[in-house]
Amino acid sequence: MFTTIGDPVQLDLVSSLNRPGGNATGVTQTNVEITPKRLQLLHELVPAASVMALLVNPANPTLAEINTKELQTAARTLGLELHVLNASTEGDFDGVFAKPVQLQAGGLVIGGDALFTTWTEQLAALALRHALPTIY
């Protein structure tokens, strides 16, 4: 049973748990699982770098916290120092891309977030302008 505001709505996705039959389709989010792999790949592409940065959206605290925790663990495993950078609006991007240069970061991992997906072209242009290896 699926409950919405107001009356409950029953979703009959399967006729029986023993023999469900049919298909249920939907969307899944794998960014949390693959973000550490992105750091690993970036480290392989820039092996001399000992410092990396992660961009998260603090306006999405749950996702930002999960991405940060996962990447901090991966960074420790790889022997990297990780700096977390925050951007919650498109206007924050210019300042964010100046930080890795100041921190002498060898690369930037952009965390999965709808804000960053919306502004992919601008983020790519900034990475190019700052000559910063970036993965998203």
PDB file of C-alpha atoms in Angstrom:
ATOM      1  CA  MET A   1       0.000   0.000   0.000  1.00  0.00           C
ATOM      2  CA  PHE A   2       1.341   3.420  -0.963  1.00  0.00           C
ATOM      3  CA  THR A   3       0.015   6.367   1.001  1.00  0.00           C
ATOM      4  CA  THR A   4      -0.237   9.885  -0.345  1.00  0.00           C
ATOM      5  CA  ILE A   5      -1.669  12.992   1.232  1.00  0.00           C
ATOM      6  CA  GLY A   6      -5.341  12.239   1.516  1.00  0.00           C
ATOM      7  CA  ASP A   7      -6.629   8.779   0.673  1.00  0.00           C
ATOM      8  CA  PRO A   8      -4.309   5.742   0.518  1.00  0.00           C
ATOM      9  CA  VAL A   9      -3.577   4.440  -2.974  1.00  0.00           C
ATOM     10  CA  GLN A  10      -2.885   0.771  -3.559  1.00  0.00           C
ATOM     11  CA  LEU A  11      -0.313  -0.090  -6.203  1.00  0.00           C
ATOM     12  CA  ASP A  12      -0.851  -3.617  -7.514  1.00  0.00           C
ATOM     13  CA  LEU A  13       2.636  -4.211  -8.889  1.00  0.00           C
ATOM     14  CA  VAL A  14       2.577  -7.997  -8.485  1.00  0.00           C
ATOM     15  CA  SER A  15      -0.211 -10.507  -8.139  1.00  0.00           C
ATOM     16  CA  SER A  16       1.757 -12.773  -5.770  1.00  0.00           C
ATOM     17  CA  LEU A  17       5.126 -12.627  -3.994  1.00  0.00           C
ATOM     18  CA  ASN A  18       5.694 -16.294  -4.865  1.00  0.00           C
ATOM     19  CA  ARG A  19       5.076 -15.718  -8.578  1.00  0.00           C
ATOM     20  CA  PRO A  20       5.280 -11.986  -9.179  1.00  0.00           C
ATOM     21  CA  GLY A  21       5.248 -12.042 -13.004  1.00  0.00           C
ATOM     22  CA  GLY A  22       5.345  -8.823 -14.988  1.00  0.00           C
ATOM     23  CA  ASN A  23       7.861  -6.023 -14.703  1.00  0.00           C
ATOM     24  CA  ALA A  24       8.220  -2.925 -12.631  1.00  0.00           C
ATOM     25  CA  THR A  25      10.396  -0.195 -14.060  1.00  0.00           C
ATOM     26  CA  GLY A  26      11.686   2.979 -12.547  1.00  0.00           C
ATOM     27  CA  VAL A  27      14.665   5.179 -11.918  1.00  0.00           C
ATOM     28  CA  THR A  28      17.587   4.378  -9.678  1.00  0.00           C
ATOM     29  CA  GLN A  29      20.335   6.622  -8.386  1.00  0.00           C
ATOM     30  CA  THR A  30      23.833   5.107  -8.382  1.00  0.00           C
ATOM     31  CA  ASN A  31      25.872   8.274  -7.898  1.00  0.00           C
ATOM     32  CA  VAL A  32      26.702   7.438  -4.293  1.00  0.00           C
ATOM     33  CA  GLU A  33      28.100   4.048  -5.272  1.00  0.00           C
ATOM     34  CA  ILE A  34      30.161   5.303  -8.200  1.00  0.00           C
ATOM     35  CA  THR A  35      31.506   8.537  -6.715  1.00  0.00           C
ATOM     36  CA  PRO A  36      34.406   6.715  -4.970  1.00  0.00           C
ATOM     37  CA  LYS A  37      35.183   5.013  -8.298  1.00  0.00           C
ATOM     38  CA  ARG A  38      35.352   8.443  -9.895  1.00  0.00           C
ATOM     39  CA  LEU A  39      37.973   9.483  -7.353  1.00  0.00           C
ATOM     40  CA  GLN A  40      39.933   6.307  -8.038  1.00  0.00           C
ATOM     41  CA  LEU A  41      39.826   6.929 -11.794  1.00  0.00           C
ATOM     42  CA  LEU A  42      40.843  10.568 -11.360  1.00  0.00           C
ATOM     43  CA  HIS A  43      43.761   9.448  -9.178  1.00  0.00           C
ATOM     44  CA  GLU A  44      44.834   6.991 -11.881  1.00  0.00           C
ATOM     45  CA  LEU A  45      44.716   9.805 -14.457  1.00  0.00           C
ATOM     46  CA  VAL A  46      46.672  12.196 -12.211  1.00  0.00           C
ATOM     47  CA  PRO A  47      48.855   9.818 -10.153  1.00  0.00           C
ATOM     48  CA  ALA A  48      51.246  12.523  -8.919  1.00  0.00           C
ATOM     49  CA  ALA A  49      48.414  14.387  -7.178  1.00  0.00           C
ATOM     50  CA  SER A  50      48.187  13.892  -3.436  1.00  0.00           C
ATOM     51  CA  VAL A  51      45.365  16.395  -2.910  1.00  0.00           C
ATOM     52  CA  MET A  52      41.915  16.187  -4.501  1.00  0.00           C
ATOM     53  CA  ALA A  53      38.714  18.181  -4.076  1.00  0.00           C
ATOM     54  CA  LEU A  54      35.051  17.195  -3.943  1.00  0.00           C
ATOM     55  CA  LEU A  55      32.215  19.523  -4.932  1.00  0.00           C
ATOM     56  CA  VAL A  56      28.905  19.008  -3.112  1.00  0.00           C
ATOM     57  CA  ASN A  57      25.676  20.959  -2.763  1.00  0.00           C
ATOM     58  CA  PRO A  58      25.056  21.845   0.914  1.00  0.00           C
ATOM     59  CA  ALA A  59      21.433  22.660   0.041  1.00  0.00           C
ATOM     60  CA  ASN A  60      21.015  18.887  -0.377  1.00  0.00           C
ATOM     61  CA  PRO A  61      22.528  17.905   2.995  1.00  0.00           C
ATOM     62  CA  THR A  62      21.752  14.185   2.928  1.00  0.00           C
ATOM     63  CA  LEU A  63      23.373  13.607  -0.458  1.00  0.00           C
ATOM     64  CA  ALA A  64      26.257  15.966   0.361  1.00  0.00           C
ATOM     65  CA  GLU A  65      26.948  14.096   3.600  1.00  0.00           C
ATOM     66  CA  ILE A  66      26.828  10.673   1.956  1.00  0.00           C
ATOM     67  CA  ASN A  67      29.089  11.748  -0.918  1.00  0.00           C
ATOM     68  CA  THR A  68      31.536  13.365   1.509  1.00  0.00           C
ATOM     69  CA  LYS A  69      31.678  10.333   3.787  1.00  0.00           C
ATOM     70  CA  GLU A  70      32.147   7.901   0.883  1.00  0.00           C
ATOM     71  CA  LEU A  71      34.848   9.999  -0.749  1.00  0.00           C
ATOM     72  CA  GLN A  72      36.721  10.616   2.505  1.00  0.00           C
ATOM     73  CA  THR A  73      36.915   6.853   2.993  1.00  0.00           C
ATOM     74  CA  ALA A  74      38.086   6.339  -0.583  1.00  0.00           C
ATOM     75  CA  ALA A  75      40.648   9.155  -0.273  1.00  0.00           C
ATOM     76  CA  ARG A  76      42.135   7.605   2.861  1.00  0.00           C
ATOM     77  CA  THR A  77      42.383   4.250   1.092  1.00  0.00           C
ATOM     78  CA  LEU A  78      44.197   5.919  -1.818  1.00  0.00           C
ATOM     79  CA  GLY A  79      46.442   7.971   0.478  1.00  0.00           C
ATOM     80  CA  LEU A  80      44.934  11.261  -0.692  1.00  0.00           C
ATOM     81  CA  GLU A  81      44.030  14.452   1.110  1.00  0.00           C
ATOM     82  CA  LEU A  82      40.459  15.486   0.269  1.00  0.00           C
ATOM     83  CA  HIS A  83      39.015  19.000   0.487  1.00  0.00           C
ATOM     84  CA  VAL A  84      35.240  19.440   0.343  1.00  0.00           C
ATOM     85  CA  LEU A  85      33.973  22.446  -1.588  1.00  0.00           C
ATOM     86  CA  ASN A  86      30.393  23.724  -1.490  1.00  0.00           C
ATOM     87  CA  ALA A  87      28.165  25.254  -4.148  1.00  0.00           C
ATOM     88  CA  SER A  88      24.433  25.674  -3.693  1.00  0.00           C
ATOM     89  CA  THR A  89      23.777  28.020  -6.619  1.00  0.00           C
ATOM     90  CA  GLU A  90      25.145  28.551 -10.104  1.00  0.00           C
ATOM     91  CA  GLY A  91      26.650  31.817  -8.832  1.00  0.00           C
ATOM     92  CA  ASP A  92      28.972  29.869  -6.512  1.00  0.00           C
ATOM     93  CA  PHE A  93      30.766  28.026  -9.331  1.00  0.00           C
ATOM     94  CA  ASP A  94      33.395  30.651 -10.223  1.00  0.00           C
ATOM     95  CA  GLY A  95      34.599  30.875  -6.628  1.00  0.00           C
ATOM     96  CA  VAL A  96      34.582  27.117  -6.207  1.00  0.00           C
ATOM     97  CA  PHE A  97      36.899  26.590  -9.190  1.00  0.00           C
ATOM     98  CA  ALA A  98      39.444  29.034  -7.754  1.00  0.00           C
ATOM     99  CA  LYS A  99      39.735  26.978  -4.538  1.00  0.00           C
ATOM    100  CA  PRO A 100      41.367  23.802  -5.944  1.00  0.00           C
ATOM    101  CA  VAL A 101      44.109  25.961  -7.432  1.00  0.00           C
ATOM    102  CA  GLN A 102      44.700  27.581  -4.012  1.00  0.00           C
ATOM    103  CA  LEU A 103      44.654  24.154  -2.337  1.00  0.00           C
ATOM    104  CA  GLN A 104      47.013  22.745  -4.988  1.00  0.00           C
ATOM    105  CA  ALA A 105      44.473  20.012  -5.697  1.00  0.00           C
ATOM    106  CA  GLY A 106      45.322  17.767  -8.604  1.00  0.00           C
ATOM    107  CA  GLY A 107      41.695  17.222  -9.546  1.00  0.00           C
ATOM    108  CA  LEU A 108      38.032  17.739  -8.726  1.00  0.00           C
ATOM    109  CA  VAL A 109      35.254  15.210  -8.287  1.00  0.00           C
ATOM    110  CA  ILE A 110      31.812  16.725  -8.773  1.00  0.00           C
ATOM    111  CA  GLY A 111      29.278  14.962  -6.576  1.00  0.00           C
ATOM    112  CA  GLY A 112      25.979  13.800  -7.988  1.00  0.00           C
ATOM    113  CA  ASP A 113      23.339  16.491  -7.562  1.00  0.00           C
ATOM    114  CA  ALA A 114      20.571  17.936  -9.725  1.00  0.00           C
ATOM    115  CA  LEU A 115      22.167  21.398  -9.487  1.00  0.00           C
ATOM    116  CA  PHE A 116      25.362  20.136 -11.064  1.00  0.00           C
ATOM    117  CA  THR A 117      23.488  18.151 -13.713  1.00  0.00           C
ATOM    118  CA  THR A 118      21.621  21.305 -14.699  1.00  0.00           C
ATOM    119  CA  TRP A 119      24.848  23.280 -15.129  1.00  0.00           C
ATOM    120  CA  THR A 120      27.092  20.584 -16.662  1.00  0.00           C
ATOM    121  CA  GLU A 121      28.229  22.752 -19.572  1.00  0.00           C
ATOM    122  CA  GLN A 122      29.225  25.650 -17.322  1.00  0.00           C
ATOM    123  CA  LEU A 123      31.092  23.302 -14.954  1.00  0.00           C
ATOM    124  CA  ALA A 124      32.954  21.757 -17.892  1.00  0.00           C
ATOM    125  CA  ALA A 125      33.885  25.209 -19.214  1.00  0.00           C
ATOM    126  CA  LEU A 126      35.205  26.228 -15.793  1.00  0.00           C
ATOM    127  CA  ALA A 127      37.245  23.034 -15.481  1.00  0.00           C
ATOM    128  CA  LEU A 128      38.742  23.730 -18.893  1.00  0.00           C
ATOM    129  CA  ARG A 129      39.423  27.400 -18.121  1.00  0.00           C
ATOM    130  CA  HIS A 130      41.210  26.465 -14.867  1.00  0.00           C
ATOM    131  CA  ALA A 131      43.001  23.486 -16.481  1.00  0.00           C
ATOM    132  CA  LEU A 132      41.652  21.353 -13.637  1.00  0.00           C
ATOM    133  CA  PRO A 133      41.172  17.628 -14.232  1.00  0.00           C
ATOM    134  CA  THR A 134      37.530  17.108 -13.293  1.00  0.00           C
ATOM    135  CA  ILE A 135      35.271  14.094 -13.240  1.00  0.00           C
ATOM    136  CA  TYR A 136      31.501  13.984 -12.960  1.00  0.00           C
TER     137      TYR A 136
END
